Amino acid sequence: MHNNRWLCLAAACLSLWSAHAAADPVDCTASASLDCYRSFQPTGAGGTLNYYASLAPGAEAIAGPMKALIAVHGHPRDANKTFDAALRAVRNADALGNTLVVAPVFQVAADKAGKCSTPGVPAAQPGDLLWTCGSWLEGGRAGEGGRITSFAAMDALVTELTQRWPSLRTVTIAGFSAGAQMVQHYIGFAQNGGAVAVRYVVADPGTWLYFDPFRPQPTPDATACPAMNRWKYGTDDLPAHLGRSAAQARRQYAEADISYLEGELDSNDARGTAYRVLDKSCAAAAQGPFRLQRGLAYAQYDRTLLAPAKRREVVVVPGCAHDVACVFPSEAARAALIGPPR
């Protein structure tokens, strides 16, 4: 059941943090729990976005965290598992002292969340911003006629964190699986305002956003596979509510600070690869047969056509299939997720 003390009770309330949180004995740097579940209302959104956080304002050291790691859940909206994996990554890097860990929850109406819900993550409550199981990962609006997209909600979360923790200098937004799809699509449309340096980590997405017709696999013509160049696989029919042209999104993506992660064993249909839920449409198949191959191919596309000056590489995480609890805490992923010391 949702912890009601985190609900916003007034329309004018932009954020709600219980005074009890600062004195709460629960250690939110240990694992996800309801005591670590926070809420805020993005300006003008008409609803609440929820997230797990490892710190509450006033509970941190006097200097405050310098870095934030925002970890975005996958299709089952397993924000608790993703939060725990991100905590382990930070703990393994001995960076808990200066790093805030956050895991947002893109809520889906309780009666529609059966195929994209995870035990332990609170169900949607009245007043929460709501998406569908698939709309949040491609920048969809919250609810019918909603006033905010999932991309704008992420913008608002970055703003919320920098206001609550003014000590922050760097924010890393890392997504795994469907969360990686969300992050990779979001990069070209983010509007962070430059208050902090923002980095991105794209880990094991099922499919990628291409900015032109190039694909690594032999492709059918547009008549046989009309979705191949359409949003979310390409930039044709780009939703107007995202507020950018394809050229503008491509330019911003090319200039961004991006790292790619792939599990070494996420390369077939074996157990642990979540092959059953892998997108196998013609638009997806044009990007490669499995997630690892799709990620390696995209990095080559990035280096060759998209941002040659960046020379972005894929870090292949040894021994990991499709498992955020293996990929994020690994030593191989540390530099991407935690970044250089500051």
CSV table of C-alpha atoms in Angstrom, one decimal:
chain,number,residue,atom,x,y,z
A,1,MET,CA,0.0,0.0,0.0
A,2,HIS,CA,1.2,3.5,-0.8
A,3,ASN,CA,2.7,5.4,2.1
A,4,ASN,CA,0.2,8.3,2.3
A,5,ARG,CA,2.5,10.6,4.1
A,6,TRP,CA,4.3,11.2,0.9
A,7,LEU,CA,1.2,12.3,-1.0
A,8,CYS,CA,0.8,15.9,-1.9
A,9,LEU,CA,-2.4,17.2,-0.2
A,10,ALA,CA,-2.7,20.7,-1.7
A,11,ALA,CA,-2.8,21.9,-5.2
A,12,ALA,CA,-0.1,24.5,-4.5
A,13,CYS,CA,2.3,21.9,-3.1
A,14,LEU,CA,5.2,21.3,-5.5
A,15,SER,CA,6.9,18.8,-3.2
A,16,LEU,CA,6.1,16.9,0.0
A,17,TRP,CA,8.7,15.6,2.3
A,18,SER,CA,7.6,14.4,5.7
A,19,ALA,CA,9.4,16.0,8.7
A,20,HIS,CA,9.6,12.4,10.0
A,21,ALA,CA,11.9,11.5,7.1
A,22,ALA,CA,15.0,13.2,8.5
A,23,ALA,CA,14.7,11.3,11.7
A,24,ASP,CA,13.6,8.0,10.1
A,25,PRO,CA,15.9,5.2,11.3
A,26,VAL,CA,15.5,3.3,8.0
A,27,ASP,CA,18.7,3.4,6.0
A,28,CYS,CA,17.7,4.4,2.4
A,29,THR,CA,21.3,3.7,1.3
A,30,ALA,CA,20.7,0.0,2.0
A,31,SER,CA,17.7,-0.9,-0.1
A,32,ALA,CA,14.4,0.3,-1.4
A,33,SER,CA,11.5,0.6,1.1
A,34,LEU,CA,8.4,2.7,1.5
A,35,ASP,CA,10.3,5.0,3.8
A,36,CYS,CA,12.5,5.9,0.8
A,37,TYR,CA,9.5,6.6,-1.5
A,38,ARG,CA,9.1,10.3,-2.2
A,39,SER,CA,6.7,12.4,-4.3
A,40,PHE,CA,6.6,15.8,-6.0
A,41,GLN,CA,4.3,17.6,-8.3
A,42,PRO,CA,6.0,19.0,-11.5
A,43,THR,CA,4.9,22.5,-12.1
A,44,GLY,CA,1.8,22.6,-14.3
A,45,ALA,CA,1.6,18.8,-14.6
A,46,GLY,CA,-1.6,18.3,-12.6
A,47,GLY,CA,-0.3,15.2,-10.9
A,48,THR,CA,2.4,13.6,-8.8
A,49,LEU,CA,5.6,11.8,-9.8
A,50,ASN,CA,7.0,9.3,-7.4
A,51,TYR,CA,10.6,8.1,-6.8
A,52,TYR,CA,12.9,6.3,-4.5
A,53,ALA,CA,15.7,8.3,-3.0
A,54,SER,CA,18.7,7.4,-0.9
A,55,LEU,CA,18.7,10.7,1.0
A,56,ALA,CA,16.2,13.1,2.3
A,57,PRO,CA,17.0,16.9,2.4
A,58,GLY,CA,18.7,17.7,5.7
A,59,ALA,CA,19.7,14.1,6.2
A,60,GLU,CA,22.9,14.3,4.2
A,61,ALA,CA,26.3,15.5,5.3
A,62,ILE,CA,26.8,19.3,5.6
A,63,ALA,CA,28.5,19.5,2.2
A,64,GLY,CA,25.7,17.6,0.5
A,65,PRO,CA,25.9,15.2,-2.4
A,66,MET,CA,27.9,16.3,-5.4
A,67,LYS,CA,26.5,13.7,-7.8
A,68,ALA,CA,23.1,12.1,-8.5
A,69,LEU,CA,22.5,8.8,-10.2
A,70,ILE,CA,18.9,8.6,-11.6
A,71,ALA,CA,18.2,4.9,-12.4
A,72,VAL,CA,15.3,4.3,-14.7
A,73,HIS,CA,13.3,1.0,-14.4
A,74,GLY,CA,12.5,-1.5,-17.1
A,75,HIS,CA,9.1,-2.6,-18.6
A,76,PRO,CA,7.9,-4.3,-15.4
A,77,ARG,CA,8.5,-0.9,-13.7
A,78,ASP,CA,10.8,-2.6,-11.2
A,79,ALA,CA,12.0,0.6,-9.7
A,80,ASN,CA,12.8,-1.1,-6.4
A,81,LYS,CA,15.1,-3.6,-8.0
A,82,THR,CA,16.7,-0.9,-10.2
A,83,PHE,CA,17.2,1.4,-7.2
A,84,ASP,CA,18.9,-1.5,-5.3
A,85,ALA,CA,21.2,-2.2,-8.3
A,86,ALA,CA,22.1,1.5,-8.5
A,87,LEU,CA,22.8,1.6,-4.7
A,88,ARG,CA,25.1,-1.4,-5.1
A,89,ALA,CA,26.9,0.3,-7.9
A,90,VAL,CA,27.5,3.4,-5.8
A,91,ARG,CA,28.4,1.3,-2.8
A,92,ASN,CA,30.9,-0.8,-4.7
A,93,ALA,CA,32.5,2.5,-5.9
A,94,ASP,CA,32.7,3.7,-2.3
A,95,ALA,CA,30.7,6.8,-3.5
A,96,LEU,CA,27.7,6.7,-1.2
A,97,GLY,CA,29.1,9.7,0.7
A,98,ASN,CA,28.8,12.1,-2.2
A,99,THR,CA,26.2,10.4,-4.5
A,100,LEU,CA,22.4,10.7,-4.3
A,101,VAL,CA,20.7,7.6,-5.8
A,102,VAL,CA,17.2,8.1,-7.3
A,103,ALA,CA,14.8,5.7,-9.1
A,104,PRO,CA,11.6,7.3,-10.6
A,105,VAL,CA,8.4,5.3,-11.0
A,106,PHE,CA,6.4,6.0,-14.1
A,107,GLN,CA,3.0,4.9,-12.8
A,108,VAL,CA,0.3,3.0,-14.7
A,109,ALA,CA,-3.3,2.8,-13.6
A,110,ALA,CA,-3.7,-0.1,-11.2
A,111,ASP,CA,-6.3,-1.9,-13.3
A,112,LYS,CA,-4.0,-1.7,-16.4
A,113,ALA,CA,-0.7,-2.5,-14.8
A,114,GLY,CA,-0.9,-6.3,-14.6
A,115,LYS,CA,1.7,-6.9,-17.3
A,116,CYS,CA,4.0,-4.2,-16.2
A,117,SER,CA,4.1,-4.3,-12.4
A,118,THR,CA,6.5,-5.6,-9.8
A,119,PRO,CA,5.8,-6.7,-6.3
A,120,GLY,CA,7.0,-4.2,-3.7
A,121,VAL,CA,6.5,-1.1,-5.9
A,122,PRO,CA,3.5,0.9,-4.7
A,123,ALA,CA,0.5,0.9,-7.0
A,124,ALA,CA,-0.7,4.1,-8.4
A,125,GLN,CA,-2.7,6.3,-6.1
A,126,PRO,CA,-5.2,9.1,-6.8
A,127,GLY,CA,-3.4,12.2,-8.1
A,128,ASP,CA,-0.4,10.2,-9.5
A,129,LEU,CA,0.7,11.0,-13.1
A,130,LEU,CA,-0.3,7.9,-15.2
A,131,TRP,CA,1.1,6.5,-18.4
A,132,THR,CA,0.5,3.1,-20.1
A,133,CYS,CA,2.8,0.1,-20.0
A,134,GLY,CA,4.6,1.4,-23.2
A,135,SER,CA,3.9,5.1,-23.5
A,136,TRP,CA,6.3,6.4,-20.8
A,137,LEU,CA,9.4,4.9,-22.6
A,138,GLU,CA,8.7,6.9,-25.8
A,139,GLY,CA,7.8,10.3,-24.4
A,140,GLY,CA,4.1,9.8,-24.2
A,141,ARG,CA,1.8,12.2,-22.3
A,142,ALA,CA,0.5,11.3,-18.9
A,143,GLY,CA,-3.2,10.3,-19.2
A,144,GLU,CA,-5.6,11.3,-21.9
A,145,GLY,CA,-4.9,14.9,-22.9
A,146,GLY,CA,-2.2,15.0,-20.2
A,147,ARG,CA,-0.2,18.2,-19.8
A,148,ILE,CA,3.2,16.5,-19.3
A,149,THR,CA,5.2,14.0,-21.2
A,150,SER,CA,7.5,11.4,-19.6
A,151,PHE,CA,10.4,13.4,-21.0
A,152,ALA,CA,9.2,16.6,-19.4
A,153,ALA,CA,8.6,14.7,-16.2
A,154,MET,CA,12.3,13.6,-16.3
A,155,ASP,CA,13.3,17.3,-16.9
A,156,ALA,CA,11.2,18.2,-13.8
A,157,LEU,CA,12.8,15.5,-11.7
A,158,VAL,CA,16.3,16.8,-12.5
A,159,THR,CA,15.1,20.3,-11.6
A,160,GLU,CA,13.6,19.0,-8.3
A,161,LEU,CA,16.8,17.3,-7.3
A,162,THR,CA,19.0,20.3,-8.0
A,163,GLN,CA,16.7,22.5,-6.0
A,164,ARG,CA,16.5,20.1,-3.1
A,165,TRP,CA,20.2,19.4,-3.2
A,166,PRO,CA,21.9,22.6,-4.4
A,167,SER,CA,25.3,20.9,-3.8
A,168,LEU,CA,24.7,18.7,-6.9
A,169,ARG,CA,27.1,19.3,-9.8
A,170,THR,CA,26.6,16.2,-12.0
A,171,VAL,CA,23.4,14.2,-12.7
A,172,THR,CA,23.7,10.8,-14.5
A,173,ILE,CA,20.5,9.4,-16.0
A,174,ALA,CA,20.9,5.7,-16.5
A,175,GLY,CA,18.3,3.4,-17.9
A,176,PHE,CA,18.2,-0.4,-18.2
A,177,SER,CA,16.2,-2.4,-20.8
A,178,ALA,CA,12.9,-0.4,-21.4
A,179,GLY,CA,14.4,2.3,-19.2
A,180,ALA,CA,17.3,2.4,-21.5
A,181,GLN,CA,14.9,2.9,-24.4
A,182,MET,CA,13.4,5.8,-22.5
A,183,VAL,CA,16.7,7.4,-21.7
A,184,GLN,CA,18.1,6.9,-25.3
A,185,HIS,CA,15.0,8.5,-26.8
A,186,TYR,CA,14.9,11.3,-24.1
A,187,ILE,CA,18.5,12.5,-24.8
A,188,GLY,CA,17.6,14.4,-27.9
A,189,PHE,CA,14.6,16.1,-26.3
A,190,ALA,CA,15.9,16.8,-22.8
A,191,GLN,CA,15.6,20.4,-21.6
A,192,ASN,CA,17.7,20.5,-18.4
A,193,GLY,CA,18.6,24.2,-18.6
A,194,GLY,CA,22.3,23.7,-17.8
A,195,ALA,CA,22.0,24.0,-14.0
A,196,VAL,CA,24.2,20.9,-13.7
A,197,ALA,CA,26.2,18.7,-16.0
A,198,VAL,CA,24.0,15.9,-17.2
A,199,ARG,CA,25.4,12.5,-18.3
A,200,TYR,CA,23.5,9.5,-19.8
A,201,VAL,CA,23.9,5.8,-19.6
A,202,VAL,CA,22.0,3.5,-22.0
A,203,ALA,CA,22.1,-0.2,-20.9
A,204,ASP,CA,20.7,-3.1,-22.7
A,205,PRO,CA,17.7,-1.6,-24.6
A,206,GLY,CA,15.6,-3.8,-26.8
A,207,THR,CA,15.6,-1.3,-29.6
A,208,TRP,CA,17.3,2.0,-30.5
A,209,LEU,CA,16.3,5.4,-31.9
A,210,TYR,CA,18.0,5.9,-35.3
A,211,PHE,CA,18.2,9.4,-36.8
A,212,ASP,CA,18.3,8.4,-40.5
A,213,PRO,CA,17.4,5.3,-42.6
A,214,PHE,CA,20.7,3.5,-42.0
A,215,ARG,CA,20.2,0.0,-40.4
A,216,PRO,CA,22.9,-2.6,-39.7
A,217,GLN,CA,20.8,-5.5,-41.1
A,218,PRO,CA,19.4,-5.9,-44.6
A,219,THR,CA,16.1,-4.0,-44.5
A,220,PRO,CA,12.9,-4.4,-46.4
A,221,ASP,CA,11.5,-1.4,-48.3
A,222,ALA,CA,9.2,1.0,-46.5
A,223,THR,CA,6.1,-0.6,-47.9
A,224,ALA,CA,7.0,-4.0,-46.4
A,225,CYS,CA,8.1,-2.5,-43.0
A,226,PRO,CA,6.5,0.9,-42.7
A,227,ALA,CA,7.4,1.2,-38.9
A,228,MET,CA,11.1,1.0,-39.5
A,229,ASN,CA,11.8,4.7,-39.7
A,230,ARG,CA,8.8,5.8,-37.6
A,231,TRP,CA,9.0,6.9,-34.0
A,232,LYS,CA,10.1,5.1,-31.8
A,233,TYR,CA,12.5,3.3,-34.1
A,234,GLY,CA,13.2,6.4,-36.2
A,235,THR,CA,12.2,10.0,-36.4
A,236,ASP,CA,9.5,9.9,-39.1
A,237,ASP,CA,6.1,10.9,-37.7
A,238,LEU,CA,7.8,12.5,-34.7
A,239,PRO,CA,5.2,13.4,-32.1
A,240,ALA,CA,4.6,17.2,-32.1
A,241,HIS,CA,4.3,17.3,-28.3
A,242,LEU,CA,8.0,16.5,-28.0
A,243,GLY,CA,8.7,20.0,-29.1
A,244,ARG,CA,11.7,19.4,-31.3
A,245,SER,CA,12.4,18.6,-34.9
A,246,ALA,CA,14.3,15.5,-35.9
A,247,ALA,CA,17.3,17.6,-36.9
A,248,GLN,CA,17.3,19.4,-33.5
A,249,ALA,CA,17.1,16.1,-31.6
A,250,ARG,CA,19.9,14.6,-33.7
A,251,ARG,CA,22.1,17.6,-33.0
A,252,GLN,CA,21.5,17.5,-29.3
A,253,TYR,CA,22.1,13.7,-29.1
A,254,ALA,CA,25.3,14.0,-31.0
A,255,GLU,CA,26.6,16.6,-28.5
A,256,ALA,CA,25.5,14.8,-25.3
A,257,ASP,CA,27.7,12.9,-22.8
A,258,ILE,CA,26.6,9.3,-23.4
A,259,SER,CA,27.9,5.8,-22.4
A,260,TYR,CA,26.6,2.5,-23.6
A,261,LEU,CA,26.5,-0.8,-21.6
A,262,GLU,CA,25.6,-4.2,-22.8
A,263,GLY,CA,25.5,-7.6,-21.0
A,264,GLU,CA,28.0,-10.0,-22.6
A,265,LEU,CA,25.4,-12.9,-22.5
A,266,ASP,CA,22.5,-10.8,-23.7
A,267,SER,CA,23.2,-12.2,-27.2
A,268,ASN,CA,20.9,-15.1,-27.8
A,269,ASP,CA,17.6,-16.7,-26.7
A,270,ALA,CA,19.0,-18.5,-23.7
A,271,ARG,CA,17.6,-18.3,-20.2
A,272,GLY,CA,18.2,-15.0,-18.5
A,273,THR,CA,18.1,-12.9,-21.7
A,274,ALA,CA,14.3,-12.1,-21.5
A,275,TYR,CA,14.1,-13.1,-25.1
A,276,ARG,CA,10.4,-13.7,-24.8
A,277,VAL,CA,9.8,-10.0,-24.4
A,278,LEU,CA,12.4,-8.8,-26.9
A,279,ASP,CA,10.9,-6.8,-29.8
A,280,LYS,CA,11.0,-9.1,-32.8
A,281,SER,CA,9.1,-6.8,-35.3
A,282,CYS,CA,10.6,-6.1,-38.7
A,283,ALA,CA,11.6,-2.6,-37.4
A,284,ALA,CA,13.4,-4.1,-34.5
A,285,ALA,CA,15.0,-7.0,-36.5
A,286,ALA,CA,16.6,-4.4,-38.8
A,287,GLN,CA,18.7,-3.4,-35.9
A,288,GLY,CA,20.1,-6.9,-35.2
A,289,PRO,CA,19.0,-10.2,-33.8
A,290,PHE,CA,19.6,-9.7,-30.1
A,291,ARG,CA,20.3,-6.9,-27.6
A,292,LEU,CA,24.1,-7.2,-27.6
A,293,GLN,CA,24.3,-7.2,-31.4
A,294,ARG,CA,21.9,-4.3,-31.6
A,295,GLY,CA,23.9,-2.3,-29.1
A,296,LEU,CA,27.3,-3.0,-30.8
A,297,ALA,CA,25.7,-2.1,-34.2
A,298,TYR,CA,24.3,1.2,-32.8
A,299,ALA,CA,27.7,2.2,-31.3
A,300,GLN,CA,29.3,1.6,-34.7
A,301,TYR,CA,26.5,3.7,-36.3
A,302,ASP,CA,27.2,6.4,-33.7
A,303,ARG,CA,30.9,6.4,-34.3
A,304,THR,CA,30.6,6.4,-38.1
A,305,LEU,CA,27.6,8.6,-38.9
A,306,LEU,CA,26.1,10.2,-35.8
A,307,ALA,CA,28.9,11.7,-33.7
A,308,PRO,CA,32.3,10.6,-35.1
A,309,ALA,CA,34.1,13.0,-32.8
A,310,LYS,CA,32.7,11.4,-29.7
A,311,ARG,CA,34.0,7.9,-30.5
A,312,ARG,CA,31.4,6.4,-28.1
A,313,GLU,CA,32.0,2.7,-27.3
A,314,VAL,CA,29.9,0.0,-25.8
A,315,VAL,CA,31.2,-1.4,-22.5
A,316,VAL,CA,30.4,-5.1,-22.6
A,317,VAL,CA,29.8,-6.4,-19.1
A,318,PRO,CA,31.3,-9.8,-18.6
A,319,GLY,CA,29.1,-12.6,-17.3
A,320,CYS,CA,25.8,-10.7,-17.4
A,321,ALA,CA,22.8,-11.5,-19.5
A,322,HIS,CA,19.6,-9.3,-19.2
A,323,ASP,CA,19.8,-8.4,-15.5
A,324,VAL,CA,20.2,-4.9,-14.0
A,325,ALA,CA,21.3,-6.5,-10.7
A,326,CYS,CA,24.3,-7.9,-12.6
A,327,VAL,CA,25.1,-5.1,-15.1
A,328,PHE,CA,24.8,-2.0,-12.9
A,329,PRO,CA,26.9,-3.1,-9.9
A,330,SER,CA,29.7,-4.6,-12.1
A,331,GLU,CA,33.2,-3.1,-12.1
A,332,ALA,CA,32.9,-2.8,-15.9
A,333,ALA,CA,30.0,-0.4,-15.6
A,334,ARG,CA,31.5,1.7,-12.8
A,335,ALA,CA,33.0,4.5,-14.8
A,336,ALA,CA,29.9,4.9,-16.9
A,337,LEU,CA,27.5,5.1,-13.9
A,338,ILE,CA,29.6,6.9,-11.3
A,339,GLY,CA,31.9,9.0,-13.6
A,340,PRO,CA,35.2,10.5,-12.7
A,341,PRO,CA,35.9,11.6,-9.1
A,342,ARG,CA,34.8,15.2,-8.4
